[in-house]
Tab-separated table of N, CA and C and ligand atoms in Angstrom:
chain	number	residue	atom	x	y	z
A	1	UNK	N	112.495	93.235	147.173
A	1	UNK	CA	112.228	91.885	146.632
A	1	UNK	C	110.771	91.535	146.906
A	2	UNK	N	109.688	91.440	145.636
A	2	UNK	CA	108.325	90.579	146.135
A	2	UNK	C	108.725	89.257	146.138
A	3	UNK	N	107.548	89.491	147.456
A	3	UNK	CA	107.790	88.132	148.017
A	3	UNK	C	106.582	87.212	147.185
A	4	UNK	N	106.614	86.299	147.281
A	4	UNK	CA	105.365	85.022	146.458
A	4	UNK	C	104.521	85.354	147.317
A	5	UNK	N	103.559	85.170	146.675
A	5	UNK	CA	101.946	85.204	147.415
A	5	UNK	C	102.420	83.537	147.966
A	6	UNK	N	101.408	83.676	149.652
A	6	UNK	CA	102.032	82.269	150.484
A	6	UNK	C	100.669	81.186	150.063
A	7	UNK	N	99.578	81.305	149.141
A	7	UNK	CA	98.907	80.190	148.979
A	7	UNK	C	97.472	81.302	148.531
A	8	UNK	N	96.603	80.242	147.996
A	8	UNK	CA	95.498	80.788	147.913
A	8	UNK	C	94.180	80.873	148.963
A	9	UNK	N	94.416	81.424	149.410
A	9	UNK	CA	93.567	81.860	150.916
A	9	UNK	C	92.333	81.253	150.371
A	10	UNK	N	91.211	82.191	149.340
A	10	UNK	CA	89.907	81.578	148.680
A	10	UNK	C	89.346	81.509	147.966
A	11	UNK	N	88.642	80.886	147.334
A	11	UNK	CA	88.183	80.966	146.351
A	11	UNK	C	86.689	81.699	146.271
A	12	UNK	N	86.301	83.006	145.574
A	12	UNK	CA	84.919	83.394	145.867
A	12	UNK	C	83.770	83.320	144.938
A	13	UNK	N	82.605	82.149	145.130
A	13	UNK	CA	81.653	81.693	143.975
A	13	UNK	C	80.164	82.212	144.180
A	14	UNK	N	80.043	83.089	143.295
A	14	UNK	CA	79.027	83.872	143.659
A	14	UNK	C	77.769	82.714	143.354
A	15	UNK	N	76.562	83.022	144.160
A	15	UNK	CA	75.214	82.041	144.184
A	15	UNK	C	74.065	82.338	144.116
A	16	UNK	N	72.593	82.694	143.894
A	16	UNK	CA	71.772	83.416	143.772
A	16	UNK	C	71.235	83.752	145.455
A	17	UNK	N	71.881	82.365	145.892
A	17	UNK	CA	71.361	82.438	147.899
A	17	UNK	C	72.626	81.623	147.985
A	18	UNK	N	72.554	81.446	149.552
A	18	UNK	CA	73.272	80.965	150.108
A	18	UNK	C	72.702	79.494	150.126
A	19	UNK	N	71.706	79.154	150.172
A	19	UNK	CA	70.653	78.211	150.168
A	19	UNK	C	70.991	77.300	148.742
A	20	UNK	N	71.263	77.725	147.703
A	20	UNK	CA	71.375	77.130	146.322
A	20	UNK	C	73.425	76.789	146.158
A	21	UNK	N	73.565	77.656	147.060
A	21	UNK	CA	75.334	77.281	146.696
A	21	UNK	C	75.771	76.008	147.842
A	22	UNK	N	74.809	76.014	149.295
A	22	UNK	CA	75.177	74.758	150.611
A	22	UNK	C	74.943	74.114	149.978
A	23	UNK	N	73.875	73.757	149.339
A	23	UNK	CA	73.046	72.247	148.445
A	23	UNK	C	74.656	71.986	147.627
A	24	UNK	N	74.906	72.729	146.466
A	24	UNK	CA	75.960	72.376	146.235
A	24	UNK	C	77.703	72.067	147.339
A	25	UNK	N	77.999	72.866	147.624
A	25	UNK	CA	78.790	72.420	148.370
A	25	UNK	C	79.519	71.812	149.775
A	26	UNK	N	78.189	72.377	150.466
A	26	UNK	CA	78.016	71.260	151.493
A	26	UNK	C	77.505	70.307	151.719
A	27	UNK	N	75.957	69.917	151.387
A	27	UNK	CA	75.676	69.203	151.433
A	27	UNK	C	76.097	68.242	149.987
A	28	UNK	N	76.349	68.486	148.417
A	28	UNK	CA	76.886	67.854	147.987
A	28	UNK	C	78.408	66.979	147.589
A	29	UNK	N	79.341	68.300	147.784
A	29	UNK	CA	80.936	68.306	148.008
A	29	UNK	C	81.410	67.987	149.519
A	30	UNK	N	80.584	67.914	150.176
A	30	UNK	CA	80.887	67.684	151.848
A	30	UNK	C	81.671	68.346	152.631
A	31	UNK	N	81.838	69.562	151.980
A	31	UNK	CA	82.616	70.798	153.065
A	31	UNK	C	81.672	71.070	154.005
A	32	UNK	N	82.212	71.780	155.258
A	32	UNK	CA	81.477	72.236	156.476
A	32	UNK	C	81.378	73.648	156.339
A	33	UNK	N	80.407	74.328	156.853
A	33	UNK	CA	80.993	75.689	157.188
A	33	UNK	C	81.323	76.126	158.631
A	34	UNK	N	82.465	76.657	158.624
A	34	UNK	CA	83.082	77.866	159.368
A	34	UNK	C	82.158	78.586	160.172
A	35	UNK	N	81.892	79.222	159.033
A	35	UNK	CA	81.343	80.199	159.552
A	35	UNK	C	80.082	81.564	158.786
A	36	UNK	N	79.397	82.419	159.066
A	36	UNK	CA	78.430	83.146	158.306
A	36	UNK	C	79.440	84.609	158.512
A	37	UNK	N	79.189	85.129	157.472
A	37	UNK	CA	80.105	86.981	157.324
A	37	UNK	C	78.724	87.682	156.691
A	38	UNK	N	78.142	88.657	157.263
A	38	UNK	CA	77.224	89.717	156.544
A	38	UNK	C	77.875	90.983	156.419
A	39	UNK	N	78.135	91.569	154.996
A	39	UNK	CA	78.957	92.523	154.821
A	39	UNK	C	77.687	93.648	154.415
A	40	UNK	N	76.721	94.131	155.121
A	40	UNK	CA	75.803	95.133	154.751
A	40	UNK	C	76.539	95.899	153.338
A	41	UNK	N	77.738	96.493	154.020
A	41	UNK	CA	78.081	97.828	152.785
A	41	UNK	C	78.040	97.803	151.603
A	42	UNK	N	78.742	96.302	151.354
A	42	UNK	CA	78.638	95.847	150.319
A	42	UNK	C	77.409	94.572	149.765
A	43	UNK	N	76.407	94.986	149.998
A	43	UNK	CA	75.203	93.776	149.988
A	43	UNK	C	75.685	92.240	150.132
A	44	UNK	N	76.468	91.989	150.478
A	44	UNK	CA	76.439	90.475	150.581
A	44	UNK	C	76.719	89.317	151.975
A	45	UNK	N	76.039	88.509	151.856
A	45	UNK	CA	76.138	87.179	152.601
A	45	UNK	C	76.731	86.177	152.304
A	46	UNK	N	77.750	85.887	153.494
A	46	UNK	CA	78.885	84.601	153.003
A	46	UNK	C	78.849	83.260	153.546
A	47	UNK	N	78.991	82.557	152.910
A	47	UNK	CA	79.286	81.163	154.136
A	47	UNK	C	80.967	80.895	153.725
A	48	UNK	N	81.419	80.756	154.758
A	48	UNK	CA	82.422	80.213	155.040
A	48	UNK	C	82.825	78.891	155.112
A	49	UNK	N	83.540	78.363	153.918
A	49	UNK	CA	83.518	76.482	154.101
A	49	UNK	C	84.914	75.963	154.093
A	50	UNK	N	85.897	75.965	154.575
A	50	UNK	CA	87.383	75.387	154.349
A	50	UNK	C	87.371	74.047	153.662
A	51	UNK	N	88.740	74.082	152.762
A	51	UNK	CA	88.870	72.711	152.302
A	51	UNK	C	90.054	72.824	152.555
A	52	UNK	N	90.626	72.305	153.363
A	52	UNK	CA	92.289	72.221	153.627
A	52	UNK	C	92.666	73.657	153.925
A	53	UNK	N	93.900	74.036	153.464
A	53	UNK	CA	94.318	75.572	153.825
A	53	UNK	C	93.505	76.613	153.173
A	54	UNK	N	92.783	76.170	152.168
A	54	UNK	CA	91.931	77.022	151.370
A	54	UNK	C	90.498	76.841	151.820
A	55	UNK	N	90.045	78.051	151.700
A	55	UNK	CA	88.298	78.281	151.824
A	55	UNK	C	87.328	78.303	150.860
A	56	UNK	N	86.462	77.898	150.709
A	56	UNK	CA	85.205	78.251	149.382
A	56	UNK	C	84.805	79.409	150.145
A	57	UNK	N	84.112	80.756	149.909
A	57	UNK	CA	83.500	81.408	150.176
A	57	UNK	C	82.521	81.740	148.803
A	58	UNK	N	81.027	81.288	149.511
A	58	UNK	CA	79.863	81.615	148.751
A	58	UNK	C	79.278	82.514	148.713
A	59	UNK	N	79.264	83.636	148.138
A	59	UNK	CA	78.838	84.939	148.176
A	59	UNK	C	77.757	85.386	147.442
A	60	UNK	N	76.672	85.550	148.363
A	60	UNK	CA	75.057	85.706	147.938
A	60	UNK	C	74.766	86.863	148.439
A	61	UNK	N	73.923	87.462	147.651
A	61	UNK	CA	73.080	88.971	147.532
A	61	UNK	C	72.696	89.078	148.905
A	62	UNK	N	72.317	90.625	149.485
A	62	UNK	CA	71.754	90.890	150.537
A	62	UNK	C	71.506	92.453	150.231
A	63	UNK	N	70.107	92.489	150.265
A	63	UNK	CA	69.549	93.647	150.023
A	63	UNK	C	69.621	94.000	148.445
A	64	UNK	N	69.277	95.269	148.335
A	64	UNK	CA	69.198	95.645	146.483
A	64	UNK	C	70.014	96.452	145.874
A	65	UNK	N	71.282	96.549	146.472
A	65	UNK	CA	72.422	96.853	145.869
A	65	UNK	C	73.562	96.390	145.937
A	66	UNK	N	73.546	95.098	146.124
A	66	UNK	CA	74.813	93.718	146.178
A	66	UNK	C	75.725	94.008	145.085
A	67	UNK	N	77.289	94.268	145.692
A	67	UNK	CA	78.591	94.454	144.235
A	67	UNK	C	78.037	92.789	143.827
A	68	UNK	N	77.715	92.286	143.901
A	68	UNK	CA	77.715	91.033	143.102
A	68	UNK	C	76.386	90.737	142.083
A	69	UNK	N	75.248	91.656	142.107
A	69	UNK	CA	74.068	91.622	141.372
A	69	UNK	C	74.594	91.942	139.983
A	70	UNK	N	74.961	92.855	139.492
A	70	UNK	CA	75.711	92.604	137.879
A	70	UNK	C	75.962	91.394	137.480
A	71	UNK	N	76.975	90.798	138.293
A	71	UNK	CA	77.776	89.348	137.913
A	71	UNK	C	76.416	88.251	137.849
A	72	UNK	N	75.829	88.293	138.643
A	72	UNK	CA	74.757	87.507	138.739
A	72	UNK	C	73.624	87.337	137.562
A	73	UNK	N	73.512	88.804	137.198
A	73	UNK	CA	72.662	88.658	136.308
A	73	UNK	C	73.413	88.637	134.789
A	74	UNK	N	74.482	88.628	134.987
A	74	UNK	CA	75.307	88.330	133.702
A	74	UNK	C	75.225	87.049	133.383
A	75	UNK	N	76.434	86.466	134.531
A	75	UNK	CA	76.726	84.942	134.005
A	75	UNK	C	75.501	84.089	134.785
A	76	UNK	N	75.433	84.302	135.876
A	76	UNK	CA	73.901	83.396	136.605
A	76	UNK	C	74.775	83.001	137.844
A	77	UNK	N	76.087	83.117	137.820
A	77	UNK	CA	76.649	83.173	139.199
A	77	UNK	C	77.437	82.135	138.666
A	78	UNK	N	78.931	81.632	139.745
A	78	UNK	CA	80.301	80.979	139.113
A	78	UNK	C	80.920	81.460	139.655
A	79	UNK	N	82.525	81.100	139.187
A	79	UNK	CA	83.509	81.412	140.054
A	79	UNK	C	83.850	82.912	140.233
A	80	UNK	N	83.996	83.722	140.815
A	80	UNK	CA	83.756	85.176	141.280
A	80	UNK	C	84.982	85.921	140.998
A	81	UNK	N	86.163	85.253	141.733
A	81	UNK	CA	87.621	86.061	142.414
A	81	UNK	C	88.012	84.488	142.529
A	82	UNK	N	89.829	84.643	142.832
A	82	UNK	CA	90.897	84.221	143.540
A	82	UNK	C	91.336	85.247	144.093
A	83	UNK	N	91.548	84.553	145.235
A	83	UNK	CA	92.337	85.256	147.225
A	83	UNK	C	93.451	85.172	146.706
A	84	UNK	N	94.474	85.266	146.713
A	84	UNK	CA	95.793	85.230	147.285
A	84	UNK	C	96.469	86.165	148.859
A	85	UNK	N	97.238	84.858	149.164
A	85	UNK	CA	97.863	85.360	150.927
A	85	UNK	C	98.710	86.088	150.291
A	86	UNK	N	99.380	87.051	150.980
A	86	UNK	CA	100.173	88.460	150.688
A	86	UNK	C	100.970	87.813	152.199
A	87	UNK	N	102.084	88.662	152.202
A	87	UNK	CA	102.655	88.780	153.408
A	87	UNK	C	102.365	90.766	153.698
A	88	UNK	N	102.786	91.612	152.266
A	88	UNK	CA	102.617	92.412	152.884
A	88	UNK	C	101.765	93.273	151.347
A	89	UNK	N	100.552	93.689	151.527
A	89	UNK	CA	99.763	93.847	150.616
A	89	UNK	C	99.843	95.031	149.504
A	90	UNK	N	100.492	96.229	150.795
A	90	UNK	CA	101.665	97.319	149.873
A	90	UNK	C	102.038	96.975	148.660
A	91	UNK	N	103.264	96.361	149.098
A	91	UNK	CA	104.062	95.921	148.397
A	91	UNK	C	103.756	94.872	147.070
A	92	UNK	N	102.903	94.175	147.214
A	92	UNK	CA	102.341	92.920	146.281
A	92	UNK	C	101.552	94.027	145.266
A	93	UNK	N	100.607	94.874	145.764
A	93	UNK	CA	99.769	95.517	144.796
A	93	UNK	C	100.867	96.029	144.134
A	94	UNK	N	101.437	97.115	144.958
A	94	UNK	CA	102.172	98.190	143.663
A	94	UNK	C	103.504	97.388	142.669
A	95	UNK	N	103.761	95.794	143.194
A	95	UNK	CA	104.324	95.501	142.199
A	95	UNK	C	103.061	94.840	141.073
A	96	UNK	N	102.288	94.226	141.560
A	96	UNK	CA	101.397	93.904	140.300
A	96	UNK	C	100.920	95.450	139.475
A	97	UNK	N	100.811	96.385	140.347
A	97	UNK	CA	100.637	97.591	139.111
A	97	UNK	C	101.648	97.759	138.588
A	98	UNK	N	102.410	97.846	138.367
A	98	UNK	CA	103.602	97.915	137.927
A	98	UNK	C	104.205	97.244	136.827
A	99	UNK	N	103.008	96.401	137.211
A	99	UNK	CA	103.072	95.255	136.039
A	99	UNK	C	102.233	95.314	134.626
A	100	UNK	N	101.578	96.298	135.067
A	100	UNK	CA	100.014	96.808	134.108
A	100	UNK	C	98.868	96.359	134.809
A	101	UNK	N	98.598	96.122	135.958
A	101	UNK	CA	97.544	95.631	136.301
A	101	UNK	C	96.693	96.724	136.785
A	102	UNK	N	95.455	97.093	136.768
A	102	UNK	CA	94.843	97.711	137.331
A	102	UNK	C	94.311	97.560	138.992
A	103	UNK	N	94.393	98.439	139.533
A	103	UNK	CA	94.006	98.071	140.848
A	103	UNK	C	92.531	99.019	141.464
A	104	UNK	N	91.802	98.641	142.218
A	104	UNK	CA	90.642	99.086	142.248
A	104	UNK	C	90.725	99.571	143.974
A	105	UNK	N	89.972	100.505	144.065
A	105	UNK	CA	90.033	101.492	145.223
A	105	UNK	C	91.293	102.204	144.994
A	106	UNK	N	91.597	103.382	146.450
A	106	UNK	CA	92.809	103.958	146.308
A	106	UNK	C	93.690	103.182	147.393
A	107	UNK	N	93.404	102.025	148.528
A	107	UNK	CA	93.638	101.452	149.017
A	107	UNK	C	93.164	100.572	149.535
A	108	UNK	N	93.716	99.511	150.257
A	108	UNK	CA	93.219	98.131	150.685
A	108	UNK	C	92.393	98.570	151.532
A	109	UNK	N	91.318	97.841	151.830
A	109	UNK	CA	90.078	98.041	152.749
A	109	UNK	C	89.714	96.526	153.641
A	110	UNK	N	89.357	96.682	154.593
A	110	UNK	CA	88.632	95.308	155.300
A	110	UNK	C	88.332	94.189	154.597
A	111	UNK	N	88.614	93.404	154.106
A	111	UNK	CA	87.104	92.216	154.039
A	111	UNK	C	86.466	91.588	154.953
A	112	UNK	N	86.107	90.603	154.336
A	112	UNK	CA	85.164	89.397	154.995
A	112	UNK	C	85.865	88.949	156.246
A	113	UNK	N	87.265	88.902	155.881
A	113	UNK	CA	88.371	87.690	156.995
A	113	UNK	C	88.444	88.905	157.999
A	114	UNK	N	88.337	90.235	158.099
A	114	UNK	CA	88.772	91.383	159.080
A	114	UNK	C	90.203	91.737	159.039
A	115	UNK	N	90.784	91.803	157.142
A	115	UNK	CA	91.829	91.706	157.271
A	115	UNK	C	92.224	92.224	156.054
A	116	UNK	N	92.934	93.138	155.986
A	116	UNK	CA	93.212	94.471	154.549
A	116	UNK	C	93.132	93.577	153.402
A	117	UNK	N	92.168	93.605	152.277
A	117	UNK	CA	92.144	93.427	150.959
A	117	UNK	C	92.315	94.212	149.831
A	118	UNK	N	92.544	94.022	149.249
A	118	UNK	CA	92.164	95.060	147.569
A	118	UNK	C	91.891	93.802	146.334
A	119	UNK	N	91.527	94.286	145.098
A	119	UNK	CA	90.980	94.156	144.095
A	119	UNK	C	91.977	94.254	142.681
A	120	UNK	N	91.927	93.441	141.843
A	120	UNK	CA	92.146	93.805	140.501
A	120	UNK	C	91.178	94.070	139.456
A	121	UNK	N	91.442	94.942	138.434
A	121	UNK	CA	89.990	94.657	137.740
A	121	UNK	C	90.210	93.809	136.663
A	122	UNK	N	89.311	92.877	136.485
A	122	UNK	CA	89.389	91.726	135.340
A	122	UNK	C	90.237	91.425	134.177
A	123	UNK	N	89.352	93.215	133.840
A	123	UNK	CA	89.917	93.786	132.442
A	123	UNK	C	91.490	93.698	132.400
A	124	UNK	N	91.989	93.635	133.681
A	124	UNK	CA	93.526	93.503	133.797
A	124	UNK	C	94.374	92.499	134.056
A	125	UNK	N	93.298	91.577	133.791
A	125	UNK	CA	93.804	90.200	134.614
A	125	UNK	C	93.736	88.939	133.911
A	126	UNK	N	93.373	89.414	132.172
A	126	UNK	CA	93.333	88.122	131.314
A	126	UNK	C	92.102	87.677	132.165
A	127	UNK	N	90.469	88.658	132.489
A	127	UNK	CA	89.539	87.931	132.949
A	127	UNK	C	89.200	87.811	134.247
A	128	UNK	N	90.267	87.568	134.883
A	128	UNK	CA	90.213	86.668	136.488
A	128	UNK	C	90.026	87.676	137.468
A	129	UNK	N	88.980	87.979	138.044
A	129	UNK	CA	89.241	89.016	139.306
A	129	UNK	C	90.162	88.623	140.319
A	130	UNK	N	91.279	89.268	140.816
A	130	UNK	CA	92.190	89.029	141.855
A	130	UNK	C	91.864	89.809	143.229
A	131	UNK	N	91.769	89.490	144.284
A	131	UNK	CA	91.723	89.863	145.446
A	131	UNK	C	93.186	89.352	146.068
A	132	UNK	N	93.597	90.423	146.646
A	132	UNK	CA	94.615	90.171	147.727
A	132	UNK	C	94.321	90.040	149.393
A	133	UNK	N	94.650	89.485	150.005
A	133	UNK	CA	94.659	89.491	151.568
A	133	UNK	C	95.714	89.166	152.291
A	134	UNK	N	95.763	90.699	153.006
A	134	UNK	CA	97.723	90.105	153.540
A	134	UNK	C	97.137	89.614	155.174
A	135	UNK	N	97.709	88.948	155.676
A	135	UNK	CA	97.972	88.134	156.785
A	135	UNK	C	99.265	88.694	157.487
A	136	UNK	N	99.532	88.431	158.671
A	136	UNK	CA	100.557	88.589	159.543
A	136	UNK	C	101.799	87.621	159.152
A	137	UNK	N	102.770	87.626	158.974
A	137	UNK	CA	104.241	86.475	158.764
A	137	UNK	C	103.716	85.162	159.634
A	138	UNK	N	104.114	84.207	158.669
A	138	UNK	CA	103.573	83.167	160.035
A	138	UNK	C	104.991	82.802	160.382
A	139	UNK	N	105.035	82.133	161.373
A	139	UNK	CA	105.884	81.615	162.187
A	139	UNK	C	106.916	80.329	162.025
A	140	UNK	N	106.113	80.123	161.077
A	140	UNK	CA	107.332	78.854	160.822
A	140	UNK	C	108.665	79.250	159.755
A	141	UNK	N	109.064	80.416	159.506
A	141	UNK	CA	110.035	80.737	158.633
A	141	UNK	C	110.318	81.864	158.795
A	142	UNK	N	111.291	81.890	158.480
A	142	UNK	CA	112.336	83.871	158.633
A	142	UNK	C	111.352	84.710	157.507
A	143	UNK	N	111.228	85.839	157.725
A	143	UNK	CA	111.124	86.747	156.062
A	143	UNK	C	112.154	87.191	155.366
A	144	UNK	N	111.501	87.935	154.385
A	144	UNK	CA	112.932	88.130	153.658
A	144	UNK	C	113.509	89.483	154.258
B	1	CO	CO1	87.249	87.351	148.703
């Protein structure tokens, strides 16, 4: 039985800096940040801003081969990905493949949070890049 994805963990909006996306959302939308994530491997710099159970994560270039420099110089930067919480990330991917979805890598890898992700590709998604991130069961309810 898949289980429902438990909420949308984050939302990821790519920015030309980190500097041009705070103006917007911190200092204009009045979120705080969390916290800073530098992901060398993948060229990018994050700020971390929660809005309730959900996070903005602003994801700006670092160095000269950022996965996000394409997107950037496509659209000029915008909404990136949707997170979704997983309970168990296995299981969620190979039923969304299953579904026709394409999935990117041969398995979930680290992200930003220090916590197994994977990818959909667009092309499979009516558009929308999907990221998964499974989390541990939380505690306030049985599983299935
Ligand atoms: Co993400």
């Amino acid at each position: 039985m898949t289980q429902e994805p438990k909420r949308i963990n984050h939302l990821g909006i790519a920015v030309k800096s980190l500097e041009e996306g705070l103006a917007v959302w911190r200092d204009g939308l009045g979120l705080k940040v969390a916290k800073y994530v530098e992901m060398p491997e993948k060229g990018l710099k994050i700020a971390v801003l929660p809005c309730g159970e959900t996070m903005i994560e602003l994801l700006a270039p670092l160095g000269d081969n950022s996965e996000i420099q394409a997107f950037l110089d496509k659209r000029g930067g915008g909404l990136h990905h949707v997170c979704l919480e997983v309970a168990d990330i296995v299981q969620a991917t190979a039923h969304a493949s299953a579904h026709g979805l394409a999935l990117l890598g041969q398995a979930p890898t680290i992200g930003a949070e220090g916590l197994p992700v994977r990818f959909a590709h667009p092309k499979s998604t009516a558009g929308a890049l999907v990221e998964w991130l499974e989390t541990a069961p939380r505690d306030d309810g049985a599983r299935d």
